[in-house]
Amino acid sequence: MKKFLSTLLAAVMVMGLLTACGGSDASGNETQDATAPEAKEEAAPEAQEEAEPVEEGAEQESADADAAASEVLADGVLTVGTNAEFPPFEYVDDNGEPDGFDIALIKAIGEKLGVTVEVENMEFEALVSAIGSKIDLAIAGMTVTDERQASVDFSNPYYDALQYVIVPEGSEIASFDDLAGKNIGVQLGTTGDFIASDDVEGANVSQYNKGVDAVNDLLNGRVDCVIIDKNPAQVFETQFSGQIKALDGAQFGFEVENYAIALPKGDAALAQQVNKALEEIKADGTFDQLVADYIG
């Protein structure tokens, strides 16, 4: 009995060895086992190709961003702050409602995001501090600056602008050096305010909440010039034709600046969605149509 068991065990071991090394198919031809080294080498590239596209970290990051964005827009309302004293970008229309290029642009972005846009008209200087509390974001012909970036984030720029200098007809002001010691009107908290207050030697700066108030004081002789963005300057020049003229900021050495939408600090998800909507609006022709309608 023991001898029979020993013989049987030896036969099983031999069969196992043959199976590990190879076998035969139904036709009696030898086939290579899938676990042989050569087979593994051939299968490896295919298996690797299938595994490569999976990037769990990136997918998780994207999912987290979408979740965060949905929290900001969960109520279906985007509360937007502006200062409707900056035509043609923002102004109060005949019905007493904020209108202008920026207002139309943010409403178009709201449509892309699937939310209703509610506009809050407030003083320009208060906009940055109100983001994240009273308002969700701000659009108001706002230039991207290092100082503002310390408090808020910005969308991708949507418009290039340049400061202009408005002077009375017949004024001798024609260069940056001519601004020294002058009475300069500016809109509070704007780039024009920063230039006049920080860069012009001996300037006496008068700050206004509304650009038009600065222009009115220019017409009344209370200031010698007004520094304000190109497009509002051209609007005022048209409104008061023959009384004032808008001088190109390039002859004063002013640099081109970028307008962008101010967003809550650190809210990368909201920035991602706003930028995506902005790209779509530019791609489908909406942006160009708004420029034609409001800016020309």
Short mmCIF file of C-alpha atoms in Angstrom, two decimals:
data_model
loop_
_atom_site.label_atom_id
_atom_site.label_comp_id
_atom_site.label_asym_id
_atom_site.label_seq_id
_atom_site.Cartn_x
_atom_site.Cartn_y
_atom_site.Cartn_z
CA MET A 1 0.00 0.00 0.00
CA LYS A 2 2.80 2.39 0.92
CA LYS A 3 4.60 1.50 -2.32
CA PHE A 4 1.43 2.23 -4.33
CA LEU A 5 1.03 5.61 -2.68
CA SER A 6 4.65 6.50 -3.34
CA THR A 7 4.30 5.59 -6.99
CA LEU A 8 1.08 7.63 -7.27
CA LEU A 9 2.69 10.66 -5.62
CA ALA A 10 5.66 10.51 -8.00
CA ALA A 11 3.31 10.41 -11.00
CA VAL A 12 1.41 13.47 -9.75
CA MET A 13 4.68 15.39 -9.31
CA VAL A 14 5.80 14.55 -12.86
CA MET A 15 2.45 15.66 -14.30
CA GLY A 16 2.65 18.94 -12.36
CA LEU A 17 6.15 19.60 -13.72
CA LEU A 18 5.01 18.98 -17.27
CA THR A 19 2.01 21.26 -16.83
CA ALA A 20 4.22 24.09 -15.50
CA CYS A 21 6.58 23.86 -18.46
CA GLY A 22 3.98 23.50 -21.18
CA GLY A 23 1.10 21.46 -22.49
CA SER A 24 -0.78 20.53 -25.59
CA ASP A 25 -3.85 22.04 -27.20
CA ALA A 26 -6.77 20.05 -28.53
CA SER A 27 -4.77 19.29 -31.70
CA GLY A 28 -1.81 17.95 -29.80
CA ASN A 29 0.38 21.02 -30.59
CA GLU A 30 2.48 22.42 -27.80
CA THR A 31 1.30 25.74 -26.27
CA GLN A 32 3.24 28.15 -24.06
CA ASP A 33 1.87 28.80 -20.62
CA ALA A 34 0.68 32.42 -20.04
CA THR A 35 2.94 32.66 -17.03
CA ALA A 36 6.14 31.98 -18.94
CA PRO A 37 8.64 34.89 -18.98
CA GLU A 38 8.28 35.46 -22.73
CA ALA A 39 4.52 35.77 -22.44
CA LYS A 40 4.81 38.20 -19.57
CA GLU A 41 7.15 40.43 -21.58
CA GLU A 42 4.74 40.55 -24.51
CA ALA A 43 1.70 41.28 -22.34
CA ALA A 44 3.35 43.96 -20.22
CA PRO A 45 3.25 46.86 -22.74
CA GLU A 46 -0.49 46.38 -23.35
CA ALA A 47 -1.25 46.25 -19.66
CA GLN A 48 0.83 49.36 -19.09
CA GLU A 49 -0.99 51.28 -21.84
CA GLU A 50 -4.32 50.51 -20.28
CA ALA A 51 -3.19 51.72 -16.86
CA GLU A 52 -1.52 54.99 -17.92
CA PRO A 53 -4.59 57.25 -18.41
CA VAL A 54 -5.68 56.88 -14.79
CA GLU A 55 -4.52 59.84 -12.71
CA GLU A 56 -6.42 59.66 -9.46
CA GLY A 57 -4.95 62.85 -7.99
CA ALA A 58 -5.98 65.01 -10.95
CA GLU A 59 -9.47 63.49 -11.07
CA GLN A 60 -9.94 64.06 -7.34
CA GLU A 61 -8.70 67.65 -7.66
CA SER A 62 -11.21 68.32 -10.45
CA ALA A 63 -14.03 66.72 -8.45
CA ASP A 64 -13.15 68.81 -5.40
CA ALA A 65 -13.14 71.98 -7.51
CA ASP A 66 -16.59 71.23 -8.92
CA ALA A 67 -17.95 70.52 -5.45
CA ALA A 68 -16.57 73.79 -4.09
CA ALA A 69 -17.97 75.78 -7.00
CA SER A 70 -21.42 74.28 -6.50
CA GLU A 71 -21.39 75.55 -2.91
CA VAL A 72 -20.76 79.14 -4.04
CA LEU A 73 -23.49 79.00 -6.66
CA ALA A 74 -25.78 76.62 -4.79
CA ASP A 75 -28.59 79.15 -4.36
CA GLY A 76 -28.62 79.88 -8.09
CA VAL A 77 -27.79 83.55 -7.55
CA LEU A 78 -24.53 85.39 -8.26
CA THR A 79 -24.36 88.68 -6.36
CA VAL A 80 -22.12 91.10 -8.26
CA GLY A 81 -20.77 94.41 -7.04
CA THR A 82 -20.07 97.33 -9.35
CA ASN A 83 -19.71 101.11 -9.37
CA ALA A 84 -22.09 102.41 -12.02
CA GLU A 85 -20.18 105.65 -12.60
CA PHE A 86 -17.76 104.50 -15.26
CA PRO A 87 -19.29 104.64 -18.74
CA PRO A 88 -19.31 102.75 -21.05
CA PHE A 89 -18.37 99.87 -18.72
CA GLU A 90 -20.97 100.63 -16.07
CA TYR A 91 -23.55 103.36 -15.67
CA VAL A 92 -27.16 103.83 -14.58
CA ASP A 93 -29.62 103.51 -17.46
CA ASP A 94 -32.85 105.44 -18.03
CA ASN A 95 -34.73 102.98 -15.81
CA GLY A 96 -32.37 103.58 -12.90
CA GLU A 97 -30.68 100.18 -13.29
CA PRO A 98 -26.94 99.44 -13.68
CA ASP A 99 -26.00 98.83 -17.30
CA GLY A 100 -22.91 98.90 -19.49
CA PHE A 101 -20.36 96.55 -21.01
CA ASP A 102 -19.29 95.00 -17.71
CA ILE A 103 -22.87 94.44 -16.59
CA ALA A 104 -23.80 92.78 -19.89
CA LEU A 105 -20.63 90.67 -19.71
CA ILE A 106 -21.24 89.37 -16.20
CA LYS A 107 -24.86 88.57 -17.07
CA ALA A 108 -23.64 86.55 -20.05
CA ILE A 109 -21.23 84.73 -17.73
CA GLY A 110 -24.13 84.09 -15.35
CA GLU A 111 -26.08 82.44 -18.17
CA LYS A 112 -23.14 80.14 -18.86
CA LEU A 113 -22.98 79.25 -15.16
CA GLY A 114 -26.74 78.72 -14.99
CA VAL A 115 -27.35 81.33 -12.31
CA THR A 116 -29.25 84.59 -11.94
CA VAL A 117 -27.06 87.70 -11.66
CA GLU A 118 -28.02 90.37 -9.13
CA VAL A 119 -26.06 93.63 -9.34
CA GLU A 120 -25.26 95.77 -6.30
CA ASN A 121 -24.24 99.37 -7.08
CA MET A 122 -21.73 100.65 -4.53
CA GLU A 123 -18.71 102.90 -4.17
CA PHE A 124 -15.70 101.69 -6.10
CA GLU A 125 -13.36 101.81 -3.11
CA ALA A 126 -15.68 99.50 -1.13
CA LEU A 127 -15.84 96.73 -3.73
CA VAL A 128 -12.73 94.74 -2.80
CA SER A 129 -13.51 94.61 0.92
CA ALA A 130 -17.12 93.55 0.21
CA ILE A 131 -16.15 90.45 -1.79
CA GLY A 132 -16.93 87.26 0.10
CA SER A 133 -19.33 88.99 2.47
CA LYS A 134 -21.81 91.39 0.85
CA ILE A 135 -21.08 90.30 -2.72
CA ASP A 136 -19.74 87.18 -4.47
CA LEU A 137 -17.50 89.04 -6.90
CA ALA A 138 -16.99 92.46 -8.48
CA ILE A 139 -16.76 93.78 -12.03
CA ALA A 140 -16.16 97.49 -12.45
CA GLY A 141 -13.43 98.22 -14.97
CA MET A 142 -11.08 97.05 -12.23
CA THR A 143 -7.37 96.88 -13.00
CA VAL A 144 -5.31 93.97 -11.72
CA THR A 145 -2.75 95.33 -9.24
CA ASP A 146 -0.42 93.75 -6.68
CA GLU A 147 -2.17 95.68 -3.93
CA ARG A 148 -5.60 94.28 -4.83
CA GLN A 149 -4.21 90.77 -5.33
CA ALA A 150 -3.24 90.75 -1.68
CA SER A 151 -6.96 90.77 -0.83
CA VAL A 152 -8.71 89.12 -3.78
CA ASP A 153 -8.05 86.87 -6.74
CA PHE A 154 -8.79 87.83 -10.34
CA SER A 155 -10.22 86.12 -13.37
CA ASN A 156 -8.30 86.05 -16.60
CA PRO A 157 -8.10 89.60 -18.00
CA TYR A 158 -10.94 90.49 -20.35
CA TYR A 159 -10.00 94.00 -21.51
CA ASP A 160 -6.84 96.05 -22.05
CA ALA A 161 -7.07 99.68 -20.94
CA LEU A 162 -4.95 102.80 -20.78
CA GLN A 163 -5.20 105.93 -18.64
CA TYR A 164 -6.05 109.18 -20.47
CA VAL A 165 -5.72 112.77 -19.36
CA ILE A 166 -8.74 115.06 -19.84
CA VAL A 167 -7.88 118.76 -20.12
CA PRO A 168 -9.85 121.89 -21.04
CA GLU A 169 -9.65 123.07 -24.64
CA GLY A 170 -6.58 125.25 -24.97
CA SER A 171 -4.69 123.64 -22.07
CA GLU A 172 -0.91 123.49 -22.38
CA ILE A 173 -0.68 120.13 -20.58
CA ALA A 174 0.82 117.67 -23.05
CA SER A 175 3.32 115.45 -21.19
CA PHE A 176 3.88 113.78 -17.84
CA ASP A 177 6.23 116.55 -16.70
CA ASP A 178 3.44 119.06 -17.31
CA LEU A 179 1.36 117.38 -14.58
CA ALA A 180 3.80 118.36 -11.83
CA GLY A 181 2.24 120.77 -9.33
CA LYS A 182 -1.17 120.68 -11.02
CA ASN A 183 -4.61 120.26 -9.49
CA ILE A 184 -5.63 116.79 -10.68
CA GLY A 185 -9.09 115.24 -10.44
CA VAL A 186 -9.41 111.46 -10.11
CA GLN A 187 -11.99 108.83 -9.25
CA LEU A 188 -11.24 107.50 -5.77
CA GLY A 189 -9.35 104.19 -5.66
CA THR A 190 -8.70 103.97 -9.40
CA THR A 191 -5.42 103.74 -11.31
CA GLY A 192 -5.70 107.45 -12.08
CA ASP A 193 -5.82 108.08 -8.33
CA PHE A 194 -2.69 105.98 -7.76
CA ILE A 195 -0.77 107.75 -10.55
CA ALA A 196 -1.69 111.25 -9.41
CA SER A 197 -1.15 110.52 -5.71
CA ASP A 198 2.03 108.46 -5.93
CA ASP A 199 3.86 109.42 -9.12
CA VAL A 200 3.15 113.07 -9.99
CA GLU A 201 5.46 115.45 -8.17
CA GLY A 202 3.73 118.20 -6.19
CA ALA A 203 0.24 117.30 -7.44
CA ASN A 204 -2.79 118.50 -5.53
CA VAL A 205 -5.14 115.54 -5.92
CA SER A 206 -8.93 115.85 -5.64
CA GLN A 207 -10.67 112.48 -5.25
CA TYR A 208 -14.27 111.90 -6.34
CA ASN A 209 -16.64 108.95 -6.01
CA LYS A 210 -17.87 109.63 -9.56
CA GLY A 211 -15.76 110.33 -12.62
CA VAL A 212 -18.34 112.77 -13.92
CA ASP A 213 -17.96 114.89 -10.76
CA ALA A 214 -14.25 115.26 -11.50
CA VAL A 215 -15.07 116.32 -15.06
CA ASN A 216 -17.62 118.86 -13.81
CA ASP A 217 -14.97 120.41 -11.59
CA LEU A 218 -12.65 120.50 -14.60
CA LEU A 219 -15.30 122.41 -16.55
CA ASN A 220 -15.70 124.80 -13.61
CA GLY A 221 -11.97 125.41 -13.35
CA ARG A 222 -11.50 123.73 -9.96
CA VAL A 223 -8.98 121.22 -11.33
CA ASP A 224 -6.49 121.49 -14.20
CA CYS A 225 -6.98 118.00 -15.56
CA VAL A 226 -8.56 114.62 -14.86
CA ILE A 227 -6.78 111.27 -15.11
CA ILE A 228 -9.19 108.46 -15.95
CA ASP A 229 -9.40 105.38 -18.18
CA LYS A 230 -9.48 105.76 -21.95
CA ASN A 231 -13.08 104.75 -22.65
CA PRO A 232 -14.74 106.92 -20.00
CA ALA A 233 -12.46 109.78 -21.08
CA GLN A 234 -13.69 109.44 -24.66
CA VAL A 235 -17.32 109.30 -23.51
CA PHE A 236 -16.89 112.52 -21.52
CA GLU A 237 -15.11 114.16 -24.45
CA THR A 238 -18.14 113.41 -26.64
CA GLN A 239 -20.60 114.60 -24.00
CA PHE A 240 -18.78 117.91 -23.53
CA SER A 241 -17.58 118.37 -27.09
CA GLY A 242 -15.73 121.62 -27.68
CA GLN A 243 -15.07 122.18 -23.98
CA ILE A 244 -12.62 119.42 -23.12
CA LYS A 245 -10.31 116.99 -24.94
CA ALA A 246 -9.02 113.54 -24.00
CA LEU A 247 -5.28 113.06 -24.44
CA ASP A 248 -3.80 109.64 -25.18
CA GLY A 249 -2.02 108.30 -22.10
CA ALA A 250 0.80 106.92 -24.25
CA GLN A 251 2.22 110.44 -24.61
CA PHE A 252 2.36 110.61 -20.81
CA GLY A 253 4.18 107.29 -20.56
CA PHE A 254 1.24 105.44 -19.02
CA GLU A 255 1.31 101.66 -19.43
CA VAL A 256 -1.45 99.38 -20.68
CA GLU A 257 -3.37 97.75 -17.83
CA ASN A 258 -5.73 94.77 -17.63
CA TYR A 259 -9.33 94.71 -16.45
CA ALA A 260 -10.44 91.51 -14.70
CA ILE A 261 -13.22 90.24 -12.47
CA ALA A 262 -12.35 90.34 -8.75
CA LEU A 263 -13.07 87.07 -6.94
CA PRO A 264 -12.90 85.78 -3.35
CA LYS A 265 -9.33 85.04 -2.28
CA GLY A 266 -8.42 81.37 -2.60
CA ASP A 267 -11.62 80.26 -4.37
CA ALA A 268 -9.88 78.47 -7.24
CA ALA A 269 -13.03 76.55 -8.16
CA LEU A 270 -15.10 79.67 -8.76
CA ALA A 271 -12.24 81.23 -10.73
CA GLN A 272 -12.07 78.10 -12.89
CA GLN A 273 -15.78 78.27 -13.75
CA VAL A 274 -15.76 82.02 -14.41
CA ASN A 275 -12.72 81.72 -16.68
CA LYS A 276 -14.30 78.82 -18.57
CA ALA A 277 -17.49 80.84 -19.14
CA LEU A 278 -15.42 83.83 -20.26
CA GLU A 279 -13.56 81.66 -22.79
CA GLU A 280 -16.84 80.33 -24.17
CA ILE A 281 -18.27 83.85 -24.52
CA LYS A 282 -15.20 84.94 -26.46
CA ALA A 283 -15.30 81.83 -28.66
CA ASP A 284 -18.99 82.06 -29.60
CA GLY A 285 -18.87 85.75 -30.60
CA THR A 286 -20.84 87.13 -27.63
CA PHE A 287 -17.87 89.11 -26.33
CA ASP A 288 -17.21 90.86 -29.67
CA GLN A 289 -20.90 91.73 -29.97
CA LEU A 290 -20.89 93.32 -26.50
CA VAL A 291 -17.81 95.36 -27.42
CA ALA A 292 -19.59 96.58 -30.55
CA ASP A 293 -22.80 97.39 -28.63
CA TYR A 294 -21.25 99.22 -25.69
CA ILE A 295 -17.74 100.34 -26.61
CA GLY A 296 -17.63 100.57 -30.39
#
